[in-house]
CSV table of C-alpha atoms in Angstrom, one decimal:
chain,number,residue,atom,x,y,z
D,13,UNK,CA,61.0,-188.0,-84.5
D,14,UNK,CA,60.0,-185.0,-82.5
D,15,UNK,CA,56.7,-186.6,-81.7
D,16,UNK,CA,58.1,-190.1,-80.9
D,17,UNK,CA,56.8,-191.7,-77.8
D,18,UNK,CA,59.5,-191.7,-75.2
D,19,UNK,CA,60.5,-194.9,-73.0
D,20,UNK,CA,62.4,-195.5,-70.1
D,21,UNK,CA,64.0,-199.1,-69.7
D,22,UNK,CA,64.0,-200.3,-66.2
D,23,UNK,CA,65.7,-203.6,-65.6
D,24,UNK,CA,68.6,-204.7,-63.5
D,25,UNK,CA,70.0,-207.0,-66.2
D,26,UNK,CA,72.1,-204.9,-68.9
D,27,UNK,CA,71.9,-207.4,-71.5
D,28,UNK,CA,67.9,-207.4,-71.0
D,29,UNK,CA,67.9,-203.5,-71.2
D,30,UNK,CA,70.2,-204.0,-74.3
D,31,UNK,CA,67.6,-206.2,-76.1
D,32,UNK,CA,64.7,-204.1,-75.2
D,33,UNK,CA,66.3,-201.1,-76.6
D,34,UNK,CA,67.1,-202.7,-79.7
D,35,UNK,CA,63.3,-203.6,-80.0
D,36,UNK,CA,62.1,-200.0,-79.0
D,37,UNK,CA,64.3,-198.6,-81.3
D,38,UNK,CA,63.5,-200.5,-84.6
D,39,UNK,CA,60.6,-198.4,-85.0
D,40,UNK,CA,60.1,-194.6,-86.1
D,41,UNK,CA,57.3,-193.6,-83.6
D,42,UNK,CA,59.2,-195.1,-80.2
D,43,UNK,CA,62.4,-193.5,-78.7
D,44,UNK,CA,64.3,-194.9,-75.8
D,45,UNK,CA,65.4,-191.8,-73.6
D,46,UNK,CA,67.2,-193.6,-70.7
D,47,UNK,CA,67.9,-196.6,-68.8
D,48,UNK,CA,67.9,-197.6,-65.2
D,49,UNK,CA,69.0,-200.6,-63.1
D,50,UNK,CA,67.2,-200.5,-60.1
D,51,UNK,CA,64.0,-198.5,-58.6
D,52,UNK,CA,65.9,-195.8,-57.1
D,53,UNK,CA,67.6,-194.9,-60.5
D,54,UNK,CA,64.1,-195.2,-62.1
D,55,UNK,CA,62.8,-192.6,-59.9
D,56,UNK,CA,65.6,-190.3,-60.5
D,57,UNK,CA,65.3,-190.7,-64.4
D,58,UNK,CA,61.5,-190.3,-64.4
D,59,UNK,CA,61.7,-187.0,-62.6
D,60,UNK,CA,64.4,-185.6,-65.0
D,61,UNK,CA,63.4,-187.4,-68.3
D,62,UNK,CA,59.6,-187.4,-68.1
D,63,UNK,CA,59.0,-190.5,-70.2
D,64,UNK,CA,55.6,-191.4,-71.8
D,65,UNK,CA,56.1,-194.7,-70.8
D,66,UNK,CA,58.4,-196.8,-68.6
D,67,UNK,CA,59.0,-200.4,-68.9
D,68,UNK,CA,59.6,-201.8,-65.8
D,69,UNK,CA,61.1,-205.1,-64.5
D,70,UNK,CA,59.5,-205.8,-61.0
D,71,UNK,CA,62.3,-208.1,-59.1
D,72,UNK,CA,65.4,-205.8,-58.6
D,73,UNK,CA,67.8,-205.4,-55.7
D,74,UNK,CA,67.0,-202.5,-53.4
D,75,UNK,CA,63.7,-200.9,-54.4
D,76,UNK,CA,62.0,-203.3,-56.4
D,77,UNK,CA,59.6,-202.3,-59.4
D,78,UNK,CA,56.5,-202.7,-57.5
D,79,UNK,CA,57.5,-199.7,-55.1
D,80,UNK,CA,59.2,-197.8,-57.7
D,81,UNK,CA,55.6,-198.1,-59.7
D,82,UNK,CA,53.7,-196.9,-56.7
D,83,UNK,CA,56.0,-194.0,-56.3
D,84,UNK,CA,56.3,-192.7,-59.7
D,85,UNK,CA,52.8,-193.0,-60.8
D,86,UNK,CA,51.9,-190.9,-57.5
D,87,UNK,CA,54.7,-188.5,-58.0
D,88,UNK,CA,54.7,-188.3,-62.0
D,89,UNK,CA,51.1,-189.6,-63.2
D,90,UNK,CA,51.7,-188.5,-66.6
D,91,UNK,CA,54.2,-191.4,-66.9
D,92,UNK,CA,52.6,-194.7,-67.5
D,93,UNK,CA,54.2,-197.8,-66.3
D,94,UNK,CA,54.1,-201.3,-68.1
D,95,UNK,CA,55.4,-204.3,-66.2
D,96,UNK,CA,57.4,-207.2,-67.4
D,97,UNK,CA,57.1,-210.4,-65.5
D,98,UNK,CA,58.2,-213.7,-66.3
D,99,UNK,CA,55.0,-215.7,-65.9
D,100,UNK,CA,51.5,-214.5,-66.9
D,101,UNK,CA,49.9,-215.2,-63.7
D,102,UNK,CA,52.5,-213.9,-61.7
D,103,UNK,CA,51.6,-212.2,-58.2
D,104,UNK,CA,54.2,-209.8,-58.9
D,105,UNK,CA,52.0,-208.8,-62.0
D,106,UNK,CA,49.1,-208.0,-59.8
D,107,UNK,CA,51.1,-206.1,-57.5
D,108,UNK,CA,52.2,-203.8,-60.2
D,109,UNK,CA,48.7,-203.3,-61.3
D,110,UNK,CA,47.8,-202.5,-58.0
D,111,UNK,CA,50.5,-200.2,-57.4
D,112,UNK,CA,49.2,-198.3,-60.5
D,113,UNK,CA,50.8,-199.6,-63.5
D,114,UNK,CA,48.8,-199.6,-66.8
D,115,UNK,CA,49.6,-203.1,-67.7
D,116,UNK,CA,52.0,-206.2,-67.9
D,117,UNK,CA,53.5,-208.5,-70.6
D,118,UNK,CA,55.7,-211.4,-69.9
D,119,UNK,CA,59.4,-210.9,-70.8
D,120,UNK,CA,59.4,-213.3,-73.6
D,121,UNK,CA,56.5,-211.7,-75.4
D,122,UNK,CA,56.9,-211.2,-79.2
D,123,UNK,CA,58.4,-208.2,-80.6
D,124,UNK,CA,55.3,-207.2,-81.9
D,125,UNK,CA,53.4,-207.6,-78.8
D,126,UNK,CA,55.8,-205.3,-76.9
D,127,UNK,CA,55.7,-202.6,-79.1
D,128,UNK,CA,51.9,-202.8,-79.3
D,129,UNK,CA,51.7,-202.6,-75.5
D,130,UNK,CA,54.0,-199.7,-75.3
D,131,UNK,CA,51.9,-197.7,-77.9
D,132,UNK,CA,48.5,-198.9,-76.0
D,133,UNK,CA,50.0,-197.8,-72.5
D,134,UNK,CA,51.4,-194.4,-74.0
D,135,UNK,CA,47.5,-193.9,-75.5
D,136,UNK,CA,45.9,-194.3,-72.0
D,137,UNK,CA,44.7,-197.8,-72.7
D,138,UNK,CA,45.5,-200.9,-70.4
D,139,UNK,CA,47.7,-203.6,-72.1
D,140,UNK,CA,46.0,-206.6,-70.2
D,141,UNK,CA,42.7,-207.7,-70.5
D,142,UNK,CA,39.9,-207.4,-67.7
D,143,UNK,CA,39.6,-211.2,-68.0
D,144,UNK,CA,43.3,-211.7,-67.4
D,145,UNK,CA,43.6,-209.4,-64.6
D,146,UNK,CA,40.8,-211.2,-63.0
D,147,UNK,CA,42.8,-214.4,-63.3
D,148,UNK,CA,45.6,-212.7,-61.4
D,149,UNK,CA,43.1,-211.4,-58.7
D,150,UNK,CA,41.6,-215.0,-58.3
D,151,UNK,CA,45.4,-216.0,-57.3
D,152,UNK,CA,46.1,-213.0,-55.3
D,153,UNK,CA,43.2,-211.1,-53.4
D,154,UNK,CA,42.5,-214.0,-51.0
D,155,UNK,CA,45.8,-213.2,-49.4
D,156,UNK,CA,45.3,-209.5,-49.4
D,157,UNK,CA,43.2,-207.4,-46.8
D,158,UNK,CA,40.1,-206.3,-47.7
D,159,UNK,CA,39.6,-202.5,-48.4
D,160,UNK,CA,38.4,-200.5,-45.4
D,161,UNK,CA,36.1,-198.0,-47.2
D,162,UNK,CA,32.6,-199.2,-47.8
D,163,UNK,CA,31.5,-199.7,-51.2
D,164,UNK,CA,28.3,-197.4,-50.4
D,165,UNK,CA,30.6,-194.6,-49.9
D,166,UNK,CA,32.9,-195.0,-52.6
D,167,UNK,CA,30.6,-195.6,-55.4
D,168,UNK,CA,27.6,-193.4,-54.1
D,169,UNK,CA,28.7,-191.0,-56.8
D,170,UNK,CA,28.0,-193.2,-59.8
D,171,UNK,CA,24.6,-193.2,-61.5
D,172,UNK,CA,22.4,-196.3,-61.7
D,173,UNK,CA,23.6,-196.8,-65.2
D,174,UNK,CA,27.1,-196.1,-64.6
D,175,UNK,CA,26.9,-198.7,-61.6
D,176,UNK,CA,25.7,-201.1,-64.1
D,177,UNK,CA,28.8,-200.5,-66.5
D,178,UNK,CA,31.2,-200.7,-63.6
D,179,UNK,CA,29.9,-204.2,-62.5
D,180,UNK,CA,30.1,-205.4,-66.0
D,181,UNK,CA,33.5,-204.0,-66.6
D,182,UNK,CA,34.8,-205.7,-63.4
D,183,UNK,CA,33.1,-209.0,-64.8
D,184,UNK,CA,35.6,-208.7,-67.7
D,185,UNK,CA,32.9,-207.9,-70.3
D,186,UNK,CA,34.0,-206.0,-73.4
D,187,UNK,CA,32.5,-202.7,-74.5
D,188,UNK,CA,30.5,-204.8,-77.1
D,189,UNK,CA,29.4,-207.3,-74.4
D,190,UNK,CA,28.3,-204.4,-72.4
D,191,UNK,CA,26.1,-202.7,-75.1
D,192,UNK,CA,24.5,-205.9,-75.7
D,193,UNK,CA,23.9,-206.7,-72.1
D,194,UNK,CA,22.4,-203.2,-71.4
D,195,UNK,CA,21.0,-202.5,-74.7
D,196,UNK,CA,23.4,-199.4,-75.2
D,197,UNK,CA,25.3,-198.4,-78.3
D,198,UNK,CA,29.1,-198.8,-78.0
D,199,UNK,CA,29.8,-195.2,-78.0
D,200,UNK,CA,27.2,-194.6,-75.1
D,201,UNK,CA,29.2,-197.4,-73.0
D,202,UNK,CA,32.3,-195.7,-74.0
D,203,UNK,CA,31.2,-192.7,-72.4
D,204,UNK,CA,29.9,-194.0,-69.2
D,205,UNK,CA,33.4,-195.7,-68.8
D,206,UNK,CA,35.2,-192.5,-69.0
D,207,UNK,CA,32.6,-191.2,-66.5
D,208,UNK,CA,33.3,-194.0,-64.1
D,209,UNK,CA,37.0,-193.6,-64.4
D,210,UNK,CA,36.6,-189.6,-63.9
D,211,UNK,CA,34.6,-190.2,-61.0
D,212,UNK,CA,36.4,-192.8,-59.2
D,213,UNK,CA,39.9,-191.0,-60.3
D,214,UNK,CA,41.1,-194.5,-61.7
D,215,UNK,CA,43.5,-194.9,-64.7
D,216,UNK,CA,42.0,-197.6,-66.7
D,217,UNK,CA,39.7,-200.4,-67.0
D,218,UNK,CA,42.2,-202.8,-65.1
D,219,UNK,CA,41.9,-200.6,-62.2
D,220,UNK,CA,38.0,-200.9,-62.2
D,221,UNK,CA,38.5,-204.7,-61.9
D,222,UNK,CA,41.1,-204.5,-59.0
D,223,UNK,CA,38.8,-202.0,-57.2
D,224,UNK,CA,35.8,-204.2,-57.6
D,225,UNK,CA,37.5,-206.9,-56.3
D,226,UNK,CA,39.0,-205.1,-53.3
D,227,UNK,CA,35.7,-204.2,-52.5
D,228,UNK,CA,33.8,-207.4,-52.9
D,229,UNK,CA,31.5,-206.2,-55.7
D,230,UNK,CA,32.8,-208.9,-57.7
């Protein structure tokens, strides 16, 4: 299909890539446009193929998936990254999110979950709940240096209501829960979330959680 979501598969194991290709190509709305076995190959492939979604393994020889994610999300922001990890609370998963990935899934995720994850990332959503991200952060953040920019300087452009929404998202609340807490409609909450993302130049809700942890907001 001409309007199919294009996917690049990155993993150093050919059998894994083959299995992923079979799953992705089992549906009409997704199309595999290429494969790569290293981070370096992934960067070259993204530059030439411009895929909508990159399904990225993190543990590869040479340039790993974390560095590849950091570089390609900076150089080709239109291509979104879905990290594949071995364990749910893998510190590599957090590093991938911090590098700019839009979410992560475990390698043994069910077929339907993988396909739904690729579609969600392509649509601009995050493929990991803020609560799951917070669990990762609880493990990883104590070992990371604090951000150098003061929260007041970074968040000063938010209105009072936007700041309330920012904190609520960082605490892992859904739009429905935020609406109940702040006595707002869900559509209004979505609008505020969109403005927060735009003002802080963030890709998705997961990035809000990460930013809040890095600056000690939550």
